[in-house]
Amino acid sequence: MKKIFSILTLLLINLVSLSALEVAKSELESATNTETIVFINYTGPHSKIDSLNSIKGIGTNLAAGISTAPDKYLKNGGGKYTLIHAVNPEIKEGLDADIILIGQNSEVDHIDNLRHIIASYLREAYGYSEKDSETIAVFITVYNAVYRGKIDAFNSKYKSIVTENLSAEKCGLSVNYKEWAGMSQIVIPLFDVNQGGLSTIDTSVISDSQVVKHMQDDDDKNVESRKDMVDLKEREAEEATEKAQESQKTAVQEQKKLNEEKAKTAEAKKEAEESKVKAEEAEQKAKEAEQIAKENPEDQEAQQAAEEARENADEAKSQSESAEEALAEQEAAEEAQAEVAEEAKEEASAQQALADKKTSEAQEERKTIANDQQEIIKEEIKNASAPSAFAIQLIDEANLLSALVKVNTSDGSIIKASPVRFIRNRTVYPSGSNFIAIAGENSGNGIVKLVLLSSDTMEITKESEDTIAENSVLIQDGSEYYCILQENSAFYLGKYDSELNRKLKSEIEVKAATPITVSGNNVMVSDSNGNIVVLDKASLKKI
């Protein structure tokens, strides 16, 4: 839980019991680790909402051709998203990788959607299950955030075919969605693309100690995702163990073949040695017979004996040479079989080492998760009985953007924070079991609207149909609310009920940032020329 060391403002909202404690973001950051990985998403209203299927379709399209040629370099996309399948099977040192580039025109603004894209890519390209792909996608995004801009970390671990596609300015993933488009190179480490399935992605790399450490910084410590990763690693270990056992059987068979080849080599060597001795003896006899024939040129029997001895010597030599050739061929066969046997042994050893590694990682992480769960339970017990109040946390001072938080008033810790970090102008009103605020941002796919926030989840449960001026104030008058709505480039005063339904709209145009003053039966605003005008509260017509 993040600690609040100073309370900047204590607001009484419209004289109700809700206290809004406004906390400067800079002070919060000074009290925490500046390297904490907390993704900043756009969580306000959107001008258009893409379906989940269309979001997943992005990843599916990026995977085209990967499964049919996993060991070939490939580049897909090139518009809003690009996939580089950077593999070089000829180089053994270092890791291959997939790289997802987020293009300049991309409108992805929430980490969940980015994870859906990555997960759908993994399912289509490598056959991961939906659950496993979603788990891996979580770790990939955190991994890339941890190593954002750390090009040396990538250079030391990956092959040149990967790193030549990376730059120090863009490698990894920023925690801020505003720095994603055109500035992201998401690296997905590959362990074994040819096998496919569980061990395609190097889960040990994306879940290293630094990644897990940063995941533990979240309030929920990412326990569920980490448990899913442990489960995946245990299945990786089981699969590697099975492969190790099969490889061991193969190694035994190949060793048996090698022993047979060694026996053949020994026999060939024996035959070669015996043939050599016979050839040497025959050569010696031929020389002796030839010497006798030379000394007795008239002796026909000596001449005949010399010729026969020479023929025998030549034949023995030929047989010896054939035996040597056979020995060389057999030694080559033995050497080839020795390589096959050694490769089988190495494969068995490698698979067993992988199984042991995954098992060890899973066991260690299970212990850590168990400890973290105990801490979470203790914190929940503490917060359940702690005095609390809702507060407004200042997120962006320059643009006056805030978020709703629930604070433990006894120690200043944040019990729960709203994911909506785009509340405008530091104003929130309680309304039954909800809060009413103006939220959003006019950038990318964002838009500003009047919203209802659940007091339980602090998430948006409803949005107004109207677009609201981003500098509009929000004023409560009993069960009615006033703010400035926008239609094209014109601005009007709008009156809304507690369900965000518009009841009235002023006839006159007003300034987008006009103050709104409710007095009796009147409402006073500044018109488009900056003049104060008085409107009838019942009709919003000019008096």
Coordinates of C-alpha atoms in Angstrom, one line a residue:
M1 CA 0.0 0.0 0.0
K2 CA 1.3 3.4 -0.9
K3 CA 1.7 5.9 1.9
I4 CA 0.5 9.5 1.9
F5 CA 2.9 11.7 3.7
S6 CA 1.1 15.0 3.3
I7 CA -2.5 16.1 2.6
L8 CA -2.6 19.1 0.4
T9 CA -6.3 19.9 0.6
L10 CA -9.3 18.9 2.7
L11 CA -12.5 19.6 0.7
L12 CA -16.0 19.5 1.9
I13 CA -18.1 18.6 -1.1
N14 CA -21.3 20.6 -1.1
L15 CA -21.5 20.3 2.7
V16 CA -21.8 16.5 2.7
S17 CA -19.9 14.2 5.0
L18 CA -17.5 13.0 2.2
S19 CA -14.0 14.3 2.8
A20 CA -11.8 14.7 -0.3
L21 CA -8.2 14.5 0.6
E22 CA -6.2 15.9 -2.4
V23 CA -2.7 14.5 -2.6
A24 CA 0.0 15.8 -4.9
K25 CA 1.4 13.2 -7.2
S26 CA 4.9 14.4 -6.8
E27 CA 4.8 13.8 -3.0
L28 CA 3.4 10.3 -3.5
E29 CA 6.2 9.5 -5.9
S30 CA 8.9 10.8 -3.5
A31 CA 7.6 8.3 -1.0
T32 CA 7.9 5.3 -3.3
N33 CA 10.4 3.5 -5.5
T34 CA 10.7 5.6 -8.7
E35 CA 11.2 2.3 -10.6
T36 CA 7.8 0.9 -9.5
I37 CA 6.0 -0.5 -12.6
V38 CA 2.5 0.9 -12.6
F39 CA 1.0 1.2 -16.0
I40 CA -0.7 4.5 -16.7
N41 CA -3.8 3.8 -18.9
Y42 CA -6.4 6.0 -20.3
T43 CA -9.4 5.0 -18.3
G44 CA -11.9 7.7 -19.2
P45 CA -14.7 7.8 -21.8
H46 CA -13.9 6.9 -25.4
S47 CA -15.2 8.5 -28.6
K48 CA -15.4 5.0 -30.1
I49 CA -15.0 1.6 -28.5
D50 CA -13.4 -1.3 -30.4
S51 CA -14.8 -4.8 -29.8
L52 CA -12.7 -7.3 -28.0
N53 CA -12.7 -9.5 -31.1
S54 CA -11.4 -6.7 -33.2
I55 CA -8.6 -6.0 -30.7
K56 CA -7.7 -9.7 -30.6
G57 CA -7.8 -9.7 -34.4
I58 CA -4.8 -7.4 -34.5
G59 CA -2.6 -10.1 -32.8
T60 CA -4.1 -12.8 -35.0
N61 CA -3.2 -10.9 -38.2
L62 CA 0.4 -10.3 -37.0
A63 CA 0.9 -14.1 -36.6
A64 CA 0.3 -14.8 -40.3
G65 CA 2.9 -17.3 -41.6
I66 CA 4.7 -17.9 -38.3
S67 CA 3.4 -21.4 -37.7
T68 CA 4.3 -22.6 -41.2
A69 CA 7.9 -21.3 -41.1
P70 CA 8.9 -20.7 -37.4
D71 CA 12.6 -20.8 -38.2
K72 CA 12.5 -18.1 -40.9
Y73 CA 12.9 -14.4 -40.5
L74 CA 9.6 -12.7 -41.1
K75 CA 8.1 -9.2 -40.9
N76 CA 4.3 -8.7 -40.8
G77 CA 2.1 -5.6 -40.6
G78 CA 3.7 -2.2 -41.0
G79 CA 0.7 0.1 -40.2
K80 CA -0.5 0.6 -36.7
Y81 CA 1.3 -2.6 -35.6
T82 CA 4.3 -4.5 -37.0
L83 CA 5.7 -7.9 -36.0
I84 CA 9.3 -8.8 -36.6
H85 CA 10.0 -12.6 -36.2
A86 CA 13.7 -12.2 -35.6
V87 CA 15.2 -15.7 -35.7
N88 CA 18.5 -17.1 -36.9
P89 CA 18.8 -20.9 -36.3
E90 CA 22.4 -20.9 -37.6
I91 CA 23.6 -19.0 -34.6
K92 CA 23.4 -20.9 -31.3
E93 CA 24.5 -18.2 -28.8
G94 CA 21.8 -15.8 -27.6
L95 CA 18.0 -15.7 -27.9
D96 CA 15.8 -15.3 -30.9
A97 CA 12.8 -13.0 -30.3
D98 CA 9.6 -11.7 -31.7
I99 CA 9.3 -7.9 -31.7
I100 CA 6.0 -6.0 -31.7
L101 CA 6.2 -2.4 -32.8
I102 CA 3.4 0.0 -31.9
G103 CA 3.0 2.4 -34.8
Q104 CA 2.6 6.1 -34.6
N105 CA -1.1 6.0 -35.6
S106 CA -2.0 3.3 -33.0
E107 CA -4.7 4.2 -30.6
V108 CA -4.1 1.5 -28.0
D109 CA -4.3 3.3 -24.6
H110 CA -4.9 0.5 -22.0
I111 CA -2.5 -2.2 -21.0
D112 CA -5.3 -4.8 -20.9
N113 CA -5.9 -4.2 -24.6
L114 CA -2.2 -4.4 -25.4
R115 CA -2.1 -7.7 -23.6
H116 CA -5.1 -9.0 -25.6
I117 CA -3.2 -8.2 -28.8
I118 CA 0.0 -10.1 -27.5
A119 CA -2.0 -13.0 -26.2
S120 CA -4.0 -13.5 -29.5
Y121 CA -0.6 -13.4 -31.3
L122 CA 0.8 -16.1 -29.1
R123 CA -2.3 -18.3 -29.6
E124 CA -2.3 -18.0 -33.4
A125 CA 1.5 -18.2 -33.9
Y126 CA 2.4 -20.9 -31.4
G127 CA -0.7 -22.7 -30.3
Y128 CA -0.8 -21.5 -26.7
S129 CA -4.1 -21.9 -24.8
E130 CA -6.1 -18.7 -24.1
K131 CA -5.3 -18.8 -20.4
D132 CA -1.6 -19.4 -20.9
S133 CA -1.3 -16.8 -23.6
E134 CA -3.0 -14.2 -21.3
T135 CA -0.7 -15.1 -18.5
I136 CA 2.4 -14.8 -20.7
A137 CA 1.2 -11.5 -22.1
V138 CA 1.1 -10.0 -18.6
F139 CA 4.7 -11.0 -17.9
I140 CA 5.8 -9.8 -21.3
T141 CA 4.5 -6.3 -20.7
V142 CA 6.0 -6.1 -17.2
Y143 CA 9.3 -7.5 -18.5
N144 CA 9.4 -4.9 -21.3
A145 CA 8.6 -2.1 -18.8
V146 CA 11.3 -3.2 -16.4
Y147 CA 13.9 -3.2 -19.2
R148 CA 12.6 -0.2 -21.0
G149 CA 15.5 1.7 -22.6
K150 CA 18.1 -0.7 -21.2
I151 CA 19.6 -1.6 -24.6
D152 CA 22.6 -3.2 -22.9
A153 CA 20.4 -5.8 -21.2
F154 CA 19.0 -6.8 -24.6
N155 CA 22.4 -6.8 -26.3
S156 CA 23.8 -9.2 -23.7
K157 CA 21.0 -11.7 -24.0
Y158 CA 19.7 -11.7 -27.6
K159 CA 21.2 -12.5 -31.0
S160 CA 22.3 -9.7 -33.3
I161 CA 19.3 -10.4 -35.6
V162 CA 17.1 -9.2 -32.7
T163 CA 19.2 -6.3 -31.4
E164 CA 19.7 -4.8 -34.8
N165 CA 16.0 -4.1 -34.8
L166 CA 16.1 -2.4 -31.4
S167 CA 17.1 1.1 -30.3
A168 CA 18.0 2.5 -26.9
E169 CA 15.1 5.1 -27.2
K170 CA 12.4 2.7 -28.1
C171 CA 13.3 -0.8 -26.8
G172 CA 10.8 -2.2 -24.2
L173 CA 7.6 -0.6 -23.2
S174 CA 6.9 2.7 -21.4
V175 CA 4.5 2.6 -18.4
N176 CA 2.7 5.6 -19.8
Y177 CA 0.3 4.9 -22.7
K178 CA 1.0 8.3 -24.1
E179 CA 4.5 7.0 -24.9
W180 CA 3.5 3.8 -26.7
A181 CA 2.6 4.9 -30.2
G182 CA 5.7 5.2 -32.3
M183 CA 7.9 4.6 -29.3
S184 CA 7.6 0.9 -28.4
Q185 CA 9.6 -2.2 -29.3
I186 CA 8.0 -5.0 -27.3
V187 CA 10.5 -8.0 -27.1
I188 CA 9.2 -11.5 -26.7
P189 CA 12.1 -13.9 -26.0
L190 CA 11.8 -17.3 -27.8
F191 CA 13.2 -20.5 -26.4
D192 CA 12.2 -23.1 -29.0
V193 CA 10.2 -22.0 -32.0
N194 CA 10.5 -25.3 -33.8
Q195 CA 8.9 -27.4 -31.0
G196 CA 6.0 -24.9 -30.5
G197 CA 3.6 -25.2 -27.5
L198 CA 4.6 -24.6 -23.9
S199 CA 8.3 -24.0 -24.3
T200 CA 8.1 -21.6 -27.3
I201 CA 8.4 -18.5 -25.1
D202 CA 11.3 -18.3 -22.6
T203 CA 9.2 -18.0 -19.5
S204 CA 12.3 -17.9 -17.3
V205 CA 13.4 -14.7 -19.0
I206 CA 10.1 -12.9 -18.8
S207 CA 9.7 -13.9 -15.1
D208 CA 13.1 -13.1 -13.8
S209 CA 13.7 -11.8 -10.3
Q210 CA 13.4 -8.1 -11.3
V211 CA 10.1 -8.7 -13.1
V212 CA 8.6 -10.6 -10.1
K213 CA 9.9 -7.9 -7.7
H214 CA 8.1 -5.2 -9.6
M215 CA 4.9 -7.3 -9.9
Q216 CA 4.9 -7.6 -6.1
D217 CA 4.7 -3.8 -5.9
D218 CA 1.0 -3.8 -6.9
D219 CA -1.5 -3.9 -4.1
D220 CA -2.6 -7.4 -5.1
K221 CA 1.0 -8.4 -5.8
N222 CA -0.2 -9.9 -9.1
V223 CA -0.7 -13.1 -7.2
E224 CA -3.2 -14.6 -9.7
S225 CA -1.0 -14.0 -12.7
R226 CA 2.1 -15.3 -10.8
K227 CA 0.2 -18.5 -9.8
D228 CA -0.8 -19.0 -13.4
M229 CA 2.8 -18.7 -14.4
V230 CA 3.9 -21.2 -11.8
D231 CA 1.2 -23.6 -13.1
L232 CA 2.6 -23.1 -16.6
K233 CA 6.2 -23.7 -15.5
E234 CA 5.2 -26.9 -13.8
R235 CA 3.6 -28.1 -17.0
E236 CA 6.7 -27.1 -18.8
A237 CA 8.7 -29.2 -16.3
E238 CA 6.4 -32.2 -16.9
E239 CA 6.8 -31.9 -20.6
A240 CA 10.5 -31.5 -20.4
T241 CA 10.7 -34.5 -18.1
E242 CA 8.8 -36.6 -20.6
K243 CA 11.1 -35.4 -23.4
A244 CA 14.1 -36.2 -21.3
Q245 CA 12.9 -39.7 -20.7
E246 CA 12.3 -40.2 -24.4
S247 CA 15.6 -38.7 -25.2
Q248 CA 17.3 -41.0 -22.6
K249 CA 15.7 -44.0 -24.3
T250 CA 17.0 -42.7 -27.6
A251 CA 20.4 -42.1 -26.1
V252 CA 20.6 -45.7 -24.8
Q253 CA 19.6 -47.0 -28.3
E254 CA 22.2 -44.8 -30.0
Q255 CA 24.8 -45.9 -27.5
K256 CA 24.0 -49.5 -28.2
K257 CA 24.5 -48.8 -31.9
L258 CA 27.8 -47.0 -31.1
N259 CA 29.0 -50.1 -29.2
E260 CA 28.2 -52.2 -32.2
E261 CA 30.1 -49.8 -34.4
K262 CA 33.0 -49.9 -32.0
A263 CA 33.0 -53.8 -32.2
K264 CA 33.0 -53.5 -36.0
T265 CA 35.9 -51.1 -35.9
A266 CA 37.9 -53.4 -33.6
E267 CA 37.3 -56.3 -36.0
A268 CA 38.2 -54.1 -39.0
K269 CA 41.4 -52.9 -37.2
K270 CA 42.3 -56.5 -36.5
E271 CA 41.9 -57.5 -40.1
A272 CA 43.8 -54.4 -41.3
E273 CA 46.7 -55.2 -38.9
E274 CA 46.8 -58.9 -40.0
S275 CA 46.6 -57.9 -43.7
K276 CA 49.5 -55.5 -43.1
V277 CA 51.6 -58.2 -41.5
K278 CA 50.8 -60.6 -44.4
A279 CA 51.7 -57.9 -46.9
E280 CA 54.9 -57.2 -45.2
E281 CA 55.8 -60.9 -45.0
A282 CA 54.9 -61.4 -48.7
E283 CA 57.0 -58.4 -49.7
Q284 CA 59.9 -59.7 -47.8
K285 CA 59.6 -63.1 -49.5
A286 CA 59.3 -61.4 -52.9
K287 CA 62.4 -59.4 -52.3
E288 CA 64.3 -62.5 -51.2
A289 CA 63.1 -64.5 -54.2
E290 CA 63.9 -61.7 -56.6
Q291 CA 67.4 -61.5 -55.1
I292 CA 68.0 -65.2 -55.7
A293 CA 66.6 -64.8 -59.3
K294 CA 69.0 -61.9 -59.9
E295 CA 71.9 -63.9 -58.6
N296 CA 70.9 -67.0 -60.8
P297 CA 69.7 -65.6 -64.1
E298 CA 69.9 -69.0 -65.8
D299 CA 67.9 -70.7 -63.1
Q300 CA 64.3 -70.8 -64.6
E301 CA 62.8 -72.2 -61.4
A302 CA 64.3 -69.2 -59.4
Q303 CA 62.9 -66.9 -62.0
Q304 CA 59.4 -68.5 -61.8
A305 CA 59.6 -68.4 -58.0
A306 CA 60.4 -64.7 -58.0
E307 CA 57.5 -63.9 -60.3
E308 CA 55.1 -65.9 -58.1
A309 CA 56.4 -64.3 -54.9
R310 CA 55.9 -60.8 -56.5
E311 CA 52.3 -61.6 -57.5
N312 CA 51.6 -62.8 -53.9
A313 CA 53.2 -59.7 -52.5
D314 CA 51.2 -57.4 -54.8
E315 CA 47.9 -59.3 -53.9
A316 CA 48.7 -59.1 -50.2
K317 CA 49.4 -55.4 -50.5
S318 CA 46.1 -54.9 -52.3
Q319 CA 44.3 -56.8 -49.6
S320 CA 46.1 -54.7 -47.0
E321 CA 45.1 -51.5 -48.7
S322 CA 41.5 -52.7 -49.0
A323 CA 41.5 -53.6 -45.3
E324 CA 42.9 -50.1 -44.4
E325 CA 40.1 -48.5 -46.5
A326 CA 37.5 -50.6 -44.8
L327 CA 38.9 -49.6 -41.5
A328 CA 38.8 -45.9 -42.4
E329 CA 35.2 -46.3 -43.5
Q330 CA 34.3 -48.1 -40.3
E331 CA 36.1 -45.5 -38.2
A332 CA 34.1 -42.8 -40.0
A333 CA 30.9 -44.7 -39.3
E334 CA 31.8 -45.1 -35.7
E335 CA 32.6 -41.4 -35.4
A336 CA 29.3 -40.4 -37.0
Q337 CA 27.4 -42.7 -34.7
A338 CA 29.4 -41.3 -31.8
E339 CA 28.1 -37.8 -32.7
V340 CA 24.6 -39.1 -32.9
A341 CA 24.9 -40.8 -29.5
E342 CA 26.5 -37.7 -28.0
E343 CA 23.7 -35.5 -29.4
A344 CA 21.1 -37.8 -27.9
K345 CA 22.9 -37.7 -24.5
E346 CA 23.1 -33.9 -24.7
E347 CA 19.4 -33.6 -25.6
A348 CA 18.4 -35.8 -22.7
S349 CA 20.6 -33.8 -20.4
A350 CA 19.3 -30.5 -21.7
Q351 CA 15.7 -31.6 -21.3
Q352 CA 16.3 -32.8 -17.8
A353 CA 18.1 -29.6 -16.9
L354 CA 15.1 -27.6 -18.3
A355 CA 12.8 -29.7 -16.2
D356 CA 14.9 -29.2 -13.1
K357 CA 15.1 -25.5 -13.8
K358 CA 11.4 -25.0 -14.3
T359 CA 10.6 -27.1 -11.2
S360 CA 13.0 -25.1 -9.1
E361 CA 11.6 -21.8 -10.3
A362 CA 8.0 -23.0 -9.7
Q363 CA 8.7 -24.2 -6.2
E364 CA 10.5 -21.1 -5.2
E365 CA 7.8 -18.8 -6.6
R366 CA 5.1 -20.8 -4.8
K367 CA 6.8 -20.1 -1.5
T368 CA 7.0 -16.4 -2.3
I369 CA 3.4 -16.3 -3.4
A370 CA 2.3 -18.0 -0.2
N371 CA 4.1 -15.3 1.8
D372 CA 2.6 -12.5 -0.3
Q373 CA -0.9 -13.9 0.2
Q374 CA -0.4 -13.8 3.9
E375 CA 0.6 -10.2 3.7
I376 CA -2.4 -9.4 1.6
I377 CA -4.8 -11.1 4.1
K378 CA -3.2 -9.1 6.9
E379 CA -3.6 -5.9 5.0
E380 CA -7.3 -6.6 4.2
I381 CA -8.0 -7.4 7.8
K382 CA -6.4 -4.1 8.8
N383 CA -8.3 -2.1 6.2
A384 CA -11.6 -3.8 7.0
S385 CA -11.8 -2.2 10.5
A386 CA -9.8 1.0 9.7
P387 CA -11.5 4.4 9.6
S388 CA -11.7 5.5 6.0
A389 CA -12.8 8.3 3.7
F390 CA -12.9 9.0 0.0
A391 CA -10.3 11.4 -1.3
I392 CA -9.2 13.0 -4.5
Q393 CA -5.7 12.3 -5.5
L394 CA -4.1 14.9 -7.8
I395 CA -2.5 13.0 -10.8
D396 CA -1.6 15.7 -13.2
E397 CA -1.3 19.2 -11.8
A398 CA -0.8 20.9 -15.1
N399 CA -4.1 19.6 -16.5
L400 CA -5.8 19.3 -13.1
L401 CA -6.5 15.6 -13.6
S402 CA -7.4 13.6 -10.5
A403 CA -8.4 10.1 -9.3
L404 CA -10.8 9.0 -6.6
V405 CA -9.1 7.0 -3.8
K406 CA -10.2 5.4 -0.5
V407 CA -7.9 6.4 2.3
N408 CA -7.2 4.8 5.7
T409 CA -7.5 8.0 7.7
S410 CA -5.5 6.5 10.7
D411 CA -2.3 6.2 8.7
G412 CA -2.8 7.8 5.4
S413 CA -2.4 4.7 3.3
I414 CA -4.5 4.2 0.2
I415 CA -6.9 1.3 0.7
K416 CA -8.2 1.3 -2.9
A417 CA -7.6 3.6 -5.9
S418 CA -9.9 4.1 -8.9
P419 CA -8.5 3.1 -12.2
V420 CA -10.1 6.3 -13.6
R421 CA -7.3 8.9 -13.5
F422 CA -8.9 11.5 -15.6
I423 CA -11.4 13.3 -13.3
R424 CA -11.5 16.9 -14.4
N425 CA -11.0 20.0 -12.2
R426 CA -10.8 18.1 -8.9
T427 CA -14.6 17.8 -8.4
V428 CA -16.5 14.7 -7.4
Y429 CA -20.0 14.5 -5.9
P430 CA -21.5 11.5 -4.0
S431 CA -24.9 10.4 -5.4
G432 CA -26.4 7.4 -3.7
S433 CA -24.0 4.5 -4.2
N434 CA -22.2 6.3 -6.9
F435 CA -20.1 9.4 -7.5
I436 CA -20.6 11.9 -10.2
A437 CA -17.7 13.6 -12.0
I438 CA -16.5 15.0 -15.3
A439 CA -13.9 12.6 -16.7
G440 CA -11.9 12.0 -19.8
E441 CA -9.4 13.6 -22.2
N442 CA -9.6 15.0 -25.7
S443 CA -6.8 13.1 -27.2
G444 CA -6.5 9.9 -29.3
N445 CA -9.6 8.0 -28.9
G446 CA -10.5 9.8 -25.7
I447 CA -13.4 12.1 -25.0
V448 CA -14.8 14.1 -22.0
K449 CA -18.1 13.2 -20.5
L450 CA -20.1 13.2 -17.4
V451 CA -19.7 9.9 -15.6
L452 CA -20.9 7.8 -12.7
L453 CA -18.3 6.0 -10.6
S454 CA -19.2 3.0 -8.5
S455 CA -18.3 3.6 -4.8
D456 CA -17.4 -0.1 -4.6
T457 CA -15.1 -0.5 -7.6
M458 CA -14.6 3.2 -8.4
E459 CA -14.9 2.3 -12.1
I460 CA -17.1 4.0 -14.6
T461 CA -20.6 2.5 -14.7
K462 CA -22.3 5.0 -16.9
E463 CA -21.5 7.9 -19.2
S464 CA -23.5 10.9 -20.5
E465 CA -24.5 11.0 -24.1
D466 CA -23.3 14.6 -24.3
T467 CA -19.7 15.6 -24.7
I468 CA -18.6 17.9 -21.9
A469 CA -16.2 20.8 -22.2
E470 CA -12.9 19.6 -20.7
N471 CA -12.5 22.9 -18.7
S472 CA -16.1 22.8 -17.4
V473 CA -16.9 23.1 -13.8
L474 CA -19.4 20.7 -12.2
I475 CA -22.0 22.2 -9.8
Q476 CA -24.5 20.2 -7.7
D477 CA -27.9 21.7 -6.8
G478 CA -29.9 19.1 -4.8
S479 CA -30.4 16.1 -7.1
E480 CA -29.4 18.1 -10.2
Y481 CA -26.1 18.9 -11.7
Y482 CA -24.8 21.6 -14.0
C483 CA -21.9 21.6 -16.4
I484 CA -21.0 22.8 -19.9
L485 CA -21.8 20.6 -22.8
Q486 CA -20.1 20.8 -26.2
E487 CA -21.7 20.6 -29.6
N488 CA -19.2 20.9 -32.4
S489 CA -17.4 24.2 -31.5
A490 CA -20.2 25.7 -29.4
F491 CA -20.7 25.4 -25.7
Y492 CA -24.0 25.4 -23.7
L493 CA -25.1 25.1 -20.1
G494 CA -26.6 21.7 -19.4
K495 CA -28.7 20.5 -16.5
Y496 CA -28.5 16.7 -15.7
D497 CA -30.2 14.4 -13.2
S498 CA -28.4 11.8 -11.0
E499 CA -28.5 9.2 -13.8
L500 CA -26.7 11.6 -16.2
N501 CA -29.8 12.3 -18.3
R502 CA -29.9 15.8 -19.7
K503 CA -32.9 17.7 -18.5
L504 CA -32.2 21.1 -20.1
K505 CA -29.9 22.9 -22.4
S506 CA -29.4 26.7 -22.5
E507 CA -30.5 28.5 -25.6
I508 CA -27.5 30.9 -25.4
E509 CA -23.9 29.8 -26.0
V510 CA -21.5 30.2 -23.0
K511 CA -17.8 30.2 -22.4
A512 CA -16.4 26.7 -22.0
A513 CA -14.8 27.5 -18.7
T514 CA -17.5 29.7 -17.3
P515 CA -18.2 29.6 -13.6
I516 CA -21.7 28.4 -12.8
T517 CA -23.5 30.1 -9.9
V518 CA -26.8 28.8 -8.7
S519 CA -28.8 31.3 -6.6
G520 CA -32.4 30.7 -5.7
N521 CA -34.3 30.2 -9.0
N522 CA -31.5 31.6 -11.1
V523 CA -28.3 30.3 -12.6
M524 CA -25.6 32.8 -13.6
V525 CA -23.0 32.1 -16.3
S526 CA -20.7 33.9 -18.7
D527 CA -22.0 34.0 -22.2
S528 CA -19.8 33.5 -25.3
N529 CA -18.8 37.1 -25.2
G530 CA -17.8 36.9 -21.5
N531 CA -20.8 38.8 -20.2
I532 CA -22.6 37.7 -17.1
V533 CA -26.1 36.5 -17.9
V534 CA -28.9 35.3 -15.6
L535 CA -30.8 32.2 -16.6
D536 CA -34.1 30.9 -15.3
K537 CA -33.3 27.6 -13.5
A538 CA -36.5 26.0 -14.5
S539 CA -36.0 26.6 -18.3
L540 CA -32.4 27.8 -18.6
K541 CA -33.7 30.6 -20.7
K542 CA -32.2 34.1 -20.4
I543 CA -34.1 36.4 -18.0

